[in-house]
Amino acid sequence: MAPAASGLRKIAVRSIAWLQAGPMMLVFALFFLLPLVLVVIVSVWDYNEYEMIPAFSFRGYTDTFEGCVANLPELCTILKTYLKTLKLCLLTWGLTLLIGFWVAYFLAFHVRSKTWQIVLSLLCTIPFWTSNVIRMIAWIPLLGRNGLVNQGLIGAGVVNKPVEWLLFSEFSVVLALVHLFTFFMVVPIFNSMIRIDKRLIEAAYDAGASGWQTLVNIIIPLAKPGIVIGSIFVITIVMGDFVTIGVMGGQQIASAGKIIESRLSALQFPAAAANAVILLGITVLIISALTRIVDVRKEL
Amino acid sequence: MGDKRPRSFYILALFFSAYVLFLYGPMIAIYILSFQGPDGGLTFPMNGVSLTWFGKVFSGGGIVDIGAAFKRSLALGLVVMVITVVLSVAAGMAFRKPFRGATMLFYTAIASLIMPSIITSLGIALEFRLIDDFVNKHGADVGLGWLADGYTTAMGLFSSGLGAHLTWTLPFGLLIMFAIFNRFDGRLEEAARDLGATPWQTFRHVVLPIILPSVVGIGLFGFTLSWDELARSSQAIGSVNTLPLELQGLTTTVTKPDIYALGTLTSAVSFVVIFAALSVILVLQARQRRQGSDAGKGML
């Protein structure tokens, strides 16, 4: 009798768990998984100017890569766009990692009291309470033609007419992306660093390691999971971004996300979907390469 | 602790201060500029101080109907907040027991978190587009004739828009629940059970009061993430716009400080909501400390 009763109990516990997790599963199924499947399916549909046609066709892809073979060795639009997106992504990633690592390092190893750690982290979080668009346009009064930076440069006699490339350029795009997303790098790296046993560092010091050796051989390897998680966040955001690149690039710079958006506004759903599949593929490749470096699962 | 700080401390402290300045500088610039005088422009120097541009925002003078967008964003944010809290707490409870699909749900949530927003947004747009096409073409055949008459779209703030926002807020909610239950003392529930409490009573009188401060935190995340959400709304919201979308639209057309005034106002809303939530959390924590243990106090 007892095993049957405990079996029943197990079933009861499981079904309660299912009831509890069910609603969330349903939301993800309806608004995340199903849409993703549809993107893949529709990417191989046919289309004309005003509707999509449920018939198998690679037009979405062939249109996307139009002229890519014919124009070789000249790069076609799509490849150029992806290279540009990758370049912006790489620059942003490098800068956010550099800044994020040292900010996290300072908070984790140099700020000694817990209270100060909390206060300083909060200080870095507050800007996130302001919408991204506002944080972007906040650069205009600084970088614009008559902005503070130009006024300063002219006032100091460095240049005699306003520098034009400060705003609506790749420079301003990367600057805004770094401004918006560095903290996504700080949080996971800080999380990894705070778990490092301080005695390891003391041991390294006692064994005669220099500060640099300790950093390279102890801290960086142990902070790697955080670095990878932060990198995944920054890279996926920047690869798919079209808002920041749009606003800060003055709608002049093409990006992978921007292609999808403009295809969509032309109601070319299959073409947009094909581009989304390509973007998804590249993002997944980058992430799986990154997760191969460390086992991220252990960190979550 | 009295030992001398190394030189690297001062270098990094300087670096950290520069980072904070970098974070705050631009935003403070637009908060100040929103008080620009009536004849002033988008950049410094200020041409007097006034509330003109705030007045312009409220009177809708020239730019979009901010009031309507404001109300829409607020309503959507509140609904997202409630659903996020309920589903996250339920799923968080479920994850404390083994159940089939737990790993799958966890990875789906993580995938939803790092998926480039434009892809999620496109998928949801596609899904609703297909529903619309279906109803329009076959509505009458399958007994939806009543629906097909005058039907335009199933897309809307509280269908596709809500779904899009939930794919963003629920992963955060779930991760916070994991953090809560990682340090939750299960013996408290056992004690309640031993005293004869039903599962619901245990949840209502033991678990919920303990996790309440963090649950308020989930609500806070839910609301602010939705309030500032832009990329996922961009394609999935239907014909009406939320406040961040209006703001993004304005960046390309408006050349007056009213956009800064709008930015200052939306930031103010975020700040008010966050401080309200934080004070609720503090009150709850203080109450917990007061009532946390009545051992030996003879309270019956």
Coordinates of C-alpha atoms in Angstrom, one line a residue:
Chain A
M1 CA 0.0 0.0 0.0
A2 CA 2.7 2.4 1.0
P3 CA 4.5 2.6 -2.3
A4 CA 1.2 3.1 -4.1
A5 CA 0.3 6.0 -1.8
S6 CA 3.7 7.6 -2.2
G7 CA 3.4 7.1 -5.9
L8 CA 0.1 9.0 -5.8
R9 CA 1.6 11.7 -3.7
K10 CA 4.4 12.1 -6.3
I11 CA 1.9 12.4 -9.0
A12 CA 0.0 15.0 -7.0
V13 CA 3.2 17.0 -6.4
R14 CA 4.0 16.8 -10.0
S15 CA 0.7 18.0 -11.2
I16 CA 0.7 20.9 -8.8
A17 CA 4.1 21.8 -10.1
W18 CA 2.7 21.6 -13.6
L19 CA -0.2 23.8 -12.7
Q20 CA 2.2 26.4 -11.2
A21 CA 4.6 26.4 -14.1
G22 CA 1.9 26.0 -16.7
P23 CA 0.9 29.6 -17.2
M24 CA 4.5 30.7 -17.8
M25 CA 5.1 27.8 -20.2
L26 CA 1.9 28.8 -22.0
V27 CA 3.1 32.5 -22.4
F28 CA 6.5 31.4 -23.7
A29 CA 4.9 28.9 -26.0
L30 CA 2.5 31.4 -27.5
F31 CA 4.7 34.5 -27.6
F32 CA 8.2 33.1 -28.0
L33 CA 8.5 29.5 -29.3
L34 CA 5.6 29.6 -31.7
P35 CA 6.6 33.0 -33.2
L36 CA 10.2 31.6 -33.6
V37 CA 8.9 28.6 -35.5
L38 CA 6.7 30.8 -37.6
V39 CA 9.7 33.0 -38.5
V40 CA 11.6 30.0 -39.7
I41 CA 8.6 28.7 -41.7
V42 CA 7.6 32.0 -43.2
S43 CA 11.2 32.6 -44.2
V44 CA 10.8 30.0 -47.0
W45 CA 7.4 31.4 -48.2
D46 CA 6.8 33.3 -51.4
Y47 CA 5.5 36.9 -51.4
N48 CA 4.5 39.7 -53.6
E49 CA 4.1 43.5 -53.0
Y50 CA 1.2 43.2 -50.5
E51 CA 0.9 39.7 -49.1
M52 CA 2.8 36.6 -48.2
I53 CA 2.0 33.4 -50.2
P54 CA 2.2 30.1 -48.3
A55 CA 4.2 28.4 -51.1
F56 CA 7.7 27.1 -50.7
S57 CA 10.2 29.5 -52.1
F58 CA 13.7 30.7 -51.3
R59 CA 12.9 34.2 -52.5
G60 CA 13.3 35.7 -49.1
Y61 CA 16.9 34.5 -49.1
T62 CA 17.8 35.0 -52.7
D63 CA 16.4 38.6 -52.6
T64 CA 18.5 39.2 -49.5
F65 CA 21.7 38.0 -51.2
E66 CA 20.9 39.6 -54.5
G67 CA 24.0 40.4 -56.5
C68 CA 26.3 38.7 -54.0
V69 CA 27.9 36.3 -56.5
A70 CA 27.6 38.5 -59.6
N71 CA 29.5 41.4 -58.0
L72 CA 32.4 39.5 -56.6
P73 CA 34.9 40.5 -55.4
E74 CA 32.9 43.6 -54.6
L75 CA 30.9 43.0 -51.5
C76 CA 27.1 43.1 -51.8
T77 CA 24.8 45.2 -49.6
I78 CA 23.9 42.4 -47.2
L79 CA 27.5 41.3 -46.6
K80 CA 28.6 44.9 -46.2
T81 CA 25.8 45.5 -43.7
Y82 CA 26.7 42.4 -41.7
L83 CA 30.3 43.3 -41.7
K84 CA 29.3 46.8 -40.4
T85 CA 27.1 45.3 -37.7
L86 CA 29.9 42.9 -36.7
K87 CA 32.4 45.8 -36.6
L88 CA 30.1 47.9 -34.4
C89 CA 29.4 44.8 -32.2
L90 CA 33.1 44.1 -31.8
L91 CA 34.0 47.6 -30.9
T92 CA 31.2 47.9 -28.4
W93 CA 32.0 44.5 -26.9
G94 CA 35.7 45.4 -26.6
L95 CA 35.0 48.7 -24.9
T96 CA 32.2 47.4 -22.6
L97 CA 34.5 44.5 -21.6
L98 CA 37.4 46.8 -20.9
I99 CA 35.4 49.4 -18.9
G100 CA 33.1 46.7 -17.3
F101 CA 36.0 44.6 -16.1
W102 CA 37.8 47.4 -14.3
V103 CA 34.7 48.8 -12.8
A104 CA 33.7 45.4 -11.5
Y105 CA 37.3 44.9 -10.3
F106 CA 37.2 48.1 -8.4
L107 CA 33.9 47.3 -6.8
A108 CA 34.8 43.7 -5.9
F109 CA 38.4 44.1 -4.7
H110 CA 39.0 47.7 -3.8
V111 CA 35.7 48.7 -2.2
R112 CA 36.0 47.0 1.1
S113 CA 32.8 47.6 3.0
K114 CA 29.6 46.0 1.9
T115 CA 27.6 49.2 2.3
W116 CA 29.9 51.1 0.0
Q117 CA 29.6 48.3 -2.5
I118 CA 25.8 48.6 -2.5
V119 CA 25.9 52.4 -2.6
L120 CA 28.3 52.4 -5.6
S121 CA 26.4 49.7 -7.4
L122 CA 23.1 51.6 -6.9
L123 CA 24.8 54.7 -8.3
C124 CA 25.6 52.8 -11.5
T125 CA 22.0 51.3 -11.7
I126 CA 20.1 54.6 -11.4
P127 CA 20.7 55.6 -15.1
F128 CA 18.9 52.5 -16.1
W129 CA 15.7 53.9 -14.6
T130 CA 15.7 56.3 -17.6
S131 CA 14.5 55.1 -20.9
N132 CA 17.1 54.1 -23.5
V133 CA 15.8 56.6 -26.1
I134 CA 16.3 59.5 -23.6
R135 CA 19.7 58.3 -22.7
M136 CA 20.5 58.3 -26.4
I137 CA 19.2 61.8 -27.2
A138 CA 21.0 63.0 -24.1
W139 CA 24.2 62.9 -26.3
I140 CA 22.8 65.5 -28.7
P141 CA 23.4 68.6 -26.6
L142 CA 27.0 67.3 -26.0
L143 CA 28.0 66.1 -29.4
G144 CA 26.0 68.2 -31.8
R145 CA 27.4 70.7 -34.2
N146 CA 26.9 73.4 -31.5
G147 CA 27.3 71.0 -28.7
L148 CA 29.4 71.4 -25.5
V149 CA 32.2 69.3 -26.9
N150 CA 32.5 71.4 -30.0
Q151 CA 32.2 74.6 -28.0
G152 CA 34.9 73.4 -25.8
L153 CA 37.2 72.3 -28.6
I154 CA 36.8 75.6 -30.4
G155 CA 37.2 77.6 -27.1
A156 CA 40.4 75.8 -26.4
G157 CA 41.6 76.5 -29.9
V158 CA 42.0 72.8 -30.9
V159 CA 39.9 73.2 -33.9
N160 CA 38.6 76.3 -35.7
K161 CA 35.3 74.9 -37.0
P162 CA 32.9 72.4 -35.4
V163 CA 33.9 68.7 -35.7
E164 CA 31.1 67.0 -37.7
W165 CA 31.7 63.3 -37.1
L166 CA 30.8 63.5 -33.4
L167 CA 27.1 63.0 -33.9
F168 CA 25.2 60.7 -36.3
S169 CA 28.3 58.6 -37.0
E170 CA 29.7 55.3 -36.1
F171 CA 31.5 57.1 -33.3
S172 CA 28.3 58.2 -31.7
V173 CA 26.6 54.8 -32.2
V174 CA 29.4 53.0 -30.4
L175 CA 29.5 55.7 -27.7
A176 CA 25.8 55.4 -27.1
L177 CA 25.9 51.6 -27.1
V178 CA 28.8 51.6 -24.6
H179 CA 26.9 54.2 -22.5
L180 CA 23.8 52.0 -22.5
F181 CA 25.1 48.6 -22.0
T182 CA 28.4 48.6 -20.1
F183 CA 26.5 47.8 -16.9
F184 CA 25.4 44.5 -18.4
M185 CA 29.1 43.6 -18.4
V186 CA 29.7 44.9 -14.9
V187 CA 27.0 42.9 -13.1
P188 CA 28.0 39.4 -14.2
I189 CA 31.7 40.0 -13.9
F190 CA 31.2 41.5 -10.4
N191 CA 29.2 38.5 -9.5
S192 CA 32.0 36.1 -10.5
M193 CA 34.6 38.2 -8.8
I194 CA 32.8 38.5 -5.5
R195 CA 32.8 34.7 -5.3
I196 CA 36.6 34.4 -5.7
D197 CA 38.1 33.3 -2.4
K198 CA 40.2 36.2 -1.2
R199 CA 42.7 33.7 0.4
L200 CA 43.7 32.6 -3.2
I201 CA 44.9 36.1 -3.8
E202 CA 46.7 36.2 -0.5
A203 CA 48.3 32.9 -1.3
A204 CA 49.4 34.2 -4.7
Y205 CA 50.9 37.3 -3.0
D206 CA 52.7 35.1 -0.4
A207 CA 54.1 32.9 -3.2
G208 CA 55.6 36.0 -4.7
A209 CA 53.3 36.7 -7.6
S210 CA 53.2 40.2 -8.9
G211 CA 49.9 42.1 -9.1
W212 CA 49.9 41.5 -12.8
Q213 CA 50.5 37.7 -12.5
T214 CA 47.7 37.4 -9.9
L215 CA 45.4 39.2 -12.3
V216 CA 46.2 37.1 -15.3
N217 CA 46.6 33.7 -13.6
I218 CA 43.9 33.9 -10.9
I219 CA 41.4 36.6 -11.3
I220 CA 40.8 36.5 -15.0
P221 CA 40.3 32.7 -15.2
L222 CA 38.0 32.8 -12.2
A223 CA 36.0 35.7 -13.6
K224 CA 35.7 34.1 -17.0
P225 CA 32.1 32.9 -16.5
G226 CA 31.0 36.4 -15.7
I227 CA 32.9 37.7 -18.7
V228 CA 31.2 35.2 -21.0
I229 CA 27.7 36.0 -19.6
G230 CA 28.3 39.7 -19.9
S231 CA 29.6 39.2 -23.5
I232 CA 26.5 37.2 -24.4
F233 CA 24.3 40.0 -23.2
V234 CA 26.2 42.8 -25.0
I235 CA 26.7 40.8 -28.2
T236 CA 23.1 39.7 -28.6
I237 CA 21.8 43.2 -27.9
V238 CA 24.1 44.9 -30.3
M239 CA 23.7 42.3 -33.1
G240 CA 19.9 42.8 -33.0
D241 CA 19.9 46.5 -32.3
F242 CA 18.2 48.8 -34.7
V243 CA 17.0 51.6 -32.4
T244 CA 20.3 52.9 -31.1
I245 CA 22.0 52.5 -34.5
G246 CA 19.0 54.2 -36.0
V247 CA 18.8 57.2 -33.7
M248 CA 22.5 57.7 -33.1
G249 CA 23.5 57.0 -36.7
G250 CA 21.0 59.6 -37.9
Q251 CA 19.2 56.8 -39.8
Q252 CA 22.2 56.6 -42.1
I253 CA 24.0 53.5 -40.9
A254 CA 22.6 50.1 -42.0
S255 CA 22.6 47.2 -39.6
A256 CA 21.3 43.7 -39.5
G257 CA 18.4 44.7 -37.3
K258 CA 17.6 47.7 -39.5
I259 CA 17.3 45.5 -42.5
I260 CA 14.6 43.4 -40.8
E261 CA 12.8 46.5 -39.7
S262 CA 12.8 48.1 -43.1
R263 CA 11.6 44.8 -44.7
L264 CA 8.8 44.7 -42.2
S265 CA 7.7 48.3 -42.8
A266 CA 7.5 47.3 -46.5
L267 CA 5.3 44.4 -45.3
Q268 CA 7.7 41.9 -46.9
F269 CA 7.3 39.4 -44.1
P270 CA 9.1 36.4 -45.8
A271 CA 12.1 38.6 -46.6
A272 CA 12.1 40.0 -43.0
A273 CA 11.9 36.4 -41.7
A274 CA 14.7 35.2 -43.9
N275 CA 16.9 38.0 -42.5
A276 CA 15.8 37.2 -39.0
V277 CA 16.8 33.6 -39.5
I278 CA 20.3 34.7 -40.8
L279 CA 20.7 37.0 -37.8
L280 CA 19.5 34.3 -35.5
G281 CA 22.0 31.8 -37.0
I282 CA 24.9 34.2 -36.5
T283 CA 23.9 35.1 -33.0
V284 CA 23.6 31.4 -32.1
L285 CA 27.0 30.7 -33.6
I286 CA 28.6 33.4 -31.5
I287 CA 26.9 32.3 -28.3
S288 CA 27.7 28.7 -28.7
A289 CA 31.4 29.6 -29.4
L290 CA 31.4 31.6 -26.2
T291 CA 29.7 29.0 -24.1
R292 CA 32.2 26.5 -25.3
I293 CA 34.9 28.5 -23.4
V294 CA 33.1 28.1 -20.1
D295 CA 30.2 26.1 -18.6
V296 CA 27.8 28.9 -18.1
R297 CA 25.2 26.6 -16.6
K298 CA 27.2 26.3 -13.4
E299 CA 26.9 30.1 -12.9
L300 CA 23.1 30.5 -13.2
Chain B
M1 CA 41.8 47.8 7.8
G2 CA 44.1 50.7 8.5
D3 CA 46.7 49.7 6.0
K4 CA 47.7 52.0 3.2
R5 CA 45.8 51.6 0.0
P6 CA 47.9 50.6 -3.0
R7 CA 48.4 53.0 -5.9
S8 CA 46.1 50.9 -8.1
F9 CA 43.2 51.8 -5.8
Y10 CA 43.6 55.5 -6.7
I11 CA 43.9 54.8 -10.4
L12 CA 40.8 52.6 -10.4
A13 CA 38.9 55.0 -8.2
L14 CA 39.6 57.7 -10.7
F15 CA 38.5 55.4 -13.5
F16 CA 35.3 54.5 -11.7
S17 CA 34.5 58.2 -11.1
A18 CA 35.1 58.8 -14.8
Y19 CA 32.7 56.0 -15.6
V20 CA 30.0 57.5 -13.3
L21 CA 30.5 60.9 -14.8
F22 CA 30.1 59.3 -18.3
L23 CA 26.9 57.6 -17.2
Y24 CA 25.3 60.7 -15.6
G25 CA 26.8 63.7 -17.6
P26 CA 24.6 63.4 -20.7
M27 CA 21.4 62.7 -18.8
I28 CA 21.9 65.6 -16.4
A29 CA 22.4 67.8 -19.5
I30 CA 19.0 67.0 -20.9
Y31 CA 17.3 67.3 -17.5
I32 CA 18.7 70.8 -17.3
L33 CA 18.0 71.7 -20.9
S34 CA 14.3 70.7 -20.5
F35 CA 14.0 73.9 -18.5
Q36 CA 15.3 75.9 -21.4
G37 CA 13.7 79.3 -22.0
P38 CA 11.1 79.8 -24.7
D39 CA 13.6 81.0 -27.3
G40 CA 16.3 78.4 -26.5
G41 CA 17.3 75.4 -28.6
L42 CA 18.5 71.9 -28.2
T43 CA 22.0 72.8 -27.0
F44 CA 23.8 74.9 -24.4
P45 CA 24.0 77.8 -23.5
M46 CA 20.6 78.1 -22.0
N47 CA 18.5 81.0 -23.1
G48 CA 16.7 81.7 -19.8
V49 CA 14.9 79.3 -17.6
S50 CA 11.2 78.4 -18.0
L51 CA 8.6 75.6 -17.9
T52 CA 7.5 76.4 -21.5
W53 CA 8.5 73.0 -22.9
F54 CA 6.7 71.1 -20.2
G55 CA 3.6 73.2 -21.0
K56 CA 4.0 72.3 -24.6
V57 CA 4.1 68.6 -23.8
F58 CA 1.0 68.8 -21.7
S59 CA -1.0 70.9 -24.2
G60 CA 0.1 68.6 -26.9
G61 CA 1.3 71.7 -28.8
G62 CA 2.3 70.4 -32.2
I63 CA 3.7 67.1 -31.2
V64 CA 1.9 63.8 -30.7
D65 CA -0.9 63.0 -28.3
I66 CA 1.4 62.4 -25.3
G67 CA -1.4 62.1 -22.8
A68 CA -2.9 59.1 -24.7
A69 CA 0.5 57.4 -25.1
F70 CA 1.2 58.0 -21.5
K71 CA -2.0 56.4 -20.3
R72 CA -1.5 53.4 -22.7
S73 CA 2.1 52.8 -21.4
L74 CA 0.9 53.1 -17.8
A75 CA -2.0 50.7 -18.3
L76 CA 0.1 48.2 -20.2
G77 CA 2.9 48.5 -17.6
L78 CA 0.5 47.8 -14.7
V79 CA -1.0 44.7 -16.4
V80 CA 2.4 43.4 -17.3
M81 CA 3.5 44.0 -13.7
V82 CA 0.5 42.0 -12.2
I83 CA 0.9 39.1 -14.7
T84 CA 4.7 39.0 -14.2
V85 CA 4.3 38.8 -10.5
V86 CA 1.7 36.1 -10.5
L87 CA 3.3 33.9 -13.1
S88 CA 6.8 34.3 -11.7
V89 CA 5.8 33.4 -8.2
A90 CA 3.8 30.4 -9.4
A91 CA 6.6 29.2 -11.6
G92 CA 9.2 29.9 -8.9
M93 CA 7.2 27.7 -6.5
A94 CA 7.0 25.0 -9.2
F95 CA 10.8 24.9 -9.6
R96 CA 11.3 23.9 -6.0
K97 CA 9.9 20.5 -6.9
P98 CA 11.2 18.3 -9.7
F99 CA 8.9 18.3 -12.7
R100 CA 9.1 17.3 -16.3
G101 CA 9.9 20.2 -18.5
A102 CA 11.7 22.2 -15.8
T103 CA 15.0 22.3 -17.7
M104 CA 13.2 23.1 -20.9
L105 CA 11.2 26.0 -19.3
F106 CA 14.4 27.4 -17.7
Y107 CA 16.3 27.4 -21.0
T108 CA 13.3 28.8 -22.9
A109 CA 13.3 31.7 -20.4
I110 CA 17.1 32.3 -20.8
A111 CA 16.7 32.1 -24.6
S112 CA 13.9 34.6 -24.5
L113 CA 16.1 36.9 -22.4
I114 CA 19.0 36.9 -24.8
M115 CA 17.1 36.6 -28.1
P116 CA 17.6 39.8 -30.2
S117 CA 14.4 41.7 -29.6
I118 CA 13.8 42.4 -33.2
I119 CA 13.4 38.7 -33.9
T120 CA 10.9 38.1 -31.1
S121 CA 9.0 41.2 -32.2
L122 CA 9.0 40.0 -35.8
G123 CA 7.8 36.6 -34.8
I124 CA 4.9 37.9 -32.8
A125 CA 3.9 40.3 -35.6
L126 CA 4.0 37.4 -38.0
E127 CA 1.9 35.2 -35.7
F128 CA -0.8 37.8 -35.5
R129 CA -0.6 38.6 -39.2
L130 CA -1.3 34.9 -39.9
I131 CA -4.2 34.9 -37.4
D132 CA -5.7 38.0 -39.2
D133 CA -5.2 36.4 -42.6
F134 CA -6.9 33.3 -41.4
V135 CA -9.9 35.0 -39.9
N136 CA -10.3 37.2 -43.0
K137 CA -10.1 34.3 -45.5
H138 CA -11.7 31.4 -43.6
G139 CA -13.5 33.2 -40.8
A140 CA -17.0 32.5 -42.3
D141 CA -16.2 28.8 -43.0
V142 CA -15.3 27.9 -39.5
G143 CA -18.2 29.7 -37.8
L144 CA -16.3 32.9 -37.1
G145 CA -18.5 34.9 -39.5
W146 CA -19.5 37.1 -36.7
L147 CA -15.9 38.0 -36.2
A148 CA -14.9 38.4 -39.8
D149 CA -17.4 41.2 -40.3
G150 CA -15.6 44.4 -39.8
Y151 CA -12.6 42.5 -38.4
T152 CA -9.3 44.2 -39.0
T153 CA -6.7 42.8 -36.7
A154 CA -6.1 40.8 -33.5
M155 CA -3.0 42.8 -32.8
G156 CA -3.2 45.2 -30.0
L157 CA -1.8 46.6 -26.9
F158 CA -3.2 43.8 -24.7
S159 CA -2.8 40.9 -27.1
S160 CA 0.4 41.0 -29.1
G161 CA 1.9 43.9 -27.2
L162 CA 1.3 42.3 -23.8
G163 CA 2.8 39.0 -25.1
A164 CA 5.9 40.8 -26.4
H165 CA 6.4 42.6 -23.1
L166 CA 6.0 39.3 -21.1
T167 CA 8.7 37.6 -23.1
W168 CA 11.0 40.3 -21.7
T169 CA 9.8 40.6 -18.1
L170 CA 9.1 36.9 -17.2
P171 CA 12.7 35.7 -17.5
F172 CA 13.7 38.5 -15.1
G173 CA 10.9 37.5 -12.7
L174 CA 11.9 33.8 -12.9
L175 CA 15.6 34.6 -12.2
I176 CA 14.7 36.7 -9.2
M177 CA 12.5 33.9 -7.9
F178 CA 15.5 31.5 -8.2
A179 CA 17.6 33.9 -6.2
I180 CA 14.9 34.1 -3.5
F181 CA 14.3 30.4 -3.1
N182 CA 18.1 29.7 -3.2
R183 CA 18.2 31.1 0.3
F184 CA 14.8 30.2 1.5
D185 CA 14.6 28.0 4.7
G186 CA 12.3 25.1 3.8
R187 CA 12.1 24.1 7.4
L188 CA 9.6 27.0 8.0
E189 CA 7.2 25.3 5.7
E190 CA 7.7 21.9 7.3
A191 CA 6.9 23.5 10.7
A192 CA 3.7 25.0 9.2
R193 CA 2.8 21.6 7.8
D194 CA 3.4 19.9 11.1
L195 CA 1.1 22.4 12.8
G196 CA -1.6 21.3 10.4
A197 CA -1.6 24.1 7.8
T198 CA -3.0 23.3 4.4
P199 CA -0.6 24.0 1.4
W200 CA -2.5 27.2 0.7
Q201 CA -2.3 28.4 4.3
T202 CA 1.4 27.6 4.4
F203 CA 1.9 29.7 1.3
R204 CA -0.4 32.5 2.4
H205 CA 0.9 32.8 6.0
V206 CA 4.4 31.6 5.9
V207 CA 6.0 31.7 2.4
L208 CA 4.4 34.9 1.0
P209 CA 5.2 37.2 4.0
I210 CA 8.8 36.1 3.8
I211 CA 9.3 36.5 0.1
L212 CA 7.1 39.6 -0.2
P213 CA 9.8 42.3 -0.4
S214 CA 11.4 40.4 -3.3
V215 CA 8.0 40.0 -4.9
V216 CA 7.5 43.7 -4.8
G217 CA 11.0 43.8 -6.5
I218 CA 9.6 41.6 -9.3
G219 CA 6.7 43.9 -9.8
L220 CA 9.0 46.8 -9.9
F221 CA 11.1 45.1 -12.6
G222 CA 7.9 44.1 -14.5
F223 CA 6.6 47.7 -14.6
T224 CA 9.8 49.5 -15.4
L225 CA 10.9 47.0 -18.0
S226 CA 7.6 47.4 -19.7
W227 CA 7.5 51.2 -19.3
D228 CA 10.8 51.7 -21.1
E229 CA 10.5 48.8 -23.5
L230 CA 11.0 49.7 -27.1
A231 CA 12.6 47.1 -29.3
R232 CA 10.0 44.3 -28.7
S233 CA 7.1 46.7 -28.9
S234 CA 8.3 48.1 -32.2
Q235 CA 6.6 45.6 -34.5
A236 CA 4.2 43.8 -32.1
I237 CA 2.1 46.6 -30.6
G238 CA -0.3 47.1 -33.5
S239 CA -1.5 50.5 -34.6
V240 CA -1.1 52.5 -31.4
N241 CA 2.1 53.6 -29.8
T242 CA 3.6 53.4 -26.4
L243 CA 5.5 56.3 -24.9
P244 CA 9.0 55.0 -25.8
L245 CA 7.8 54.4 -29.4
E246 CA 6.5 58.0 -29.6
L247 CA 9.7 59.3 -28.2
Q248 CA 11.7 57.3 -30.7
G249 CA 9.5 58.7 -33.5
L250 CA 10.1 62.2 -32.2
T251 CA 13.9 61.9 -32.3
T252 CA 13.8 62.3 -36.1
T253 CA 11.3 65.1 -36.3
V254 CA 11.5 67.3 -33.3
T255 CA 14.2 70.0 -33.0
K256 CA 12.8 71.7 -29.9
P257 CA 13.5 71.1 -26.3
D258 CA 10.0 69.7 -25.8
I259 CA 11.5 66.2 -26.4
Y260 CA 13.8 66.8 -23.5
A261 CA 10.9 67.9 -21.3
L262 CA 9.1 64.7 -22.3
G263 CA 12.3 62.7 -21.4
T264 CA 12.5 64.4 -18.1
L265 CA 8.9 63.6 -17.4
T266 CA 9.1 59.9 -18.3
S267 CA 12.3 59.6 -16.2
A268 CA 10.4 61.3 -13.3
V269 CA 7.7 58.6 -13.5
S270 CA 10.3 55.9 -13.4
F271 CA 11.9 57.5 -10.4
V272 CA 8.6 57.9 -8.6
V273 CA 7.6 54.3 -9.2
I274 CA 11.0 53.0 -8.1
F275 CA 11.1 55.0 -4.9
A276 CA 7.6 54.0 -4.1
A277 CA 8.5 50.3 -4.6
L278 CA 11.7 50.6 -2.7
S279 CA 10.0 52.2 0.3
V280 CA 7.4 49.5 0.2
I281 CA 10.2 46.9 0.3
L282 CA 11.9 48.8 3.2
V283 CA 8.6 48.9 5.2
L284 CA 8.0 45.2 4.6
Q285 CA 11.5 44.3 5.7
A286 CA 11.2 46.4 8.8
R287 CA 7.9 44.7 9.6
Q288 CA 9.6 41.3 9.0
R289 CA 12.3 42.2 11.5
R290 CA 9.7 43.3 14.0
Q291 CA 7.5 40.3 13.7
G292 CA 10.2 37.9 12.5
S293 CA 10.4 36.0 15.7
D294 CA 8.0 36.1 18.6
A295 CA 9.8 33.3 20.5
G296 CA 9.5 33.9 24.2
K297 CA 7.2 36.9 23.9
G298 CA 4.2 34.9 24.8
M299 CA 2.1 36.2 21.8
L300 CA -0.8 33.9 21.1

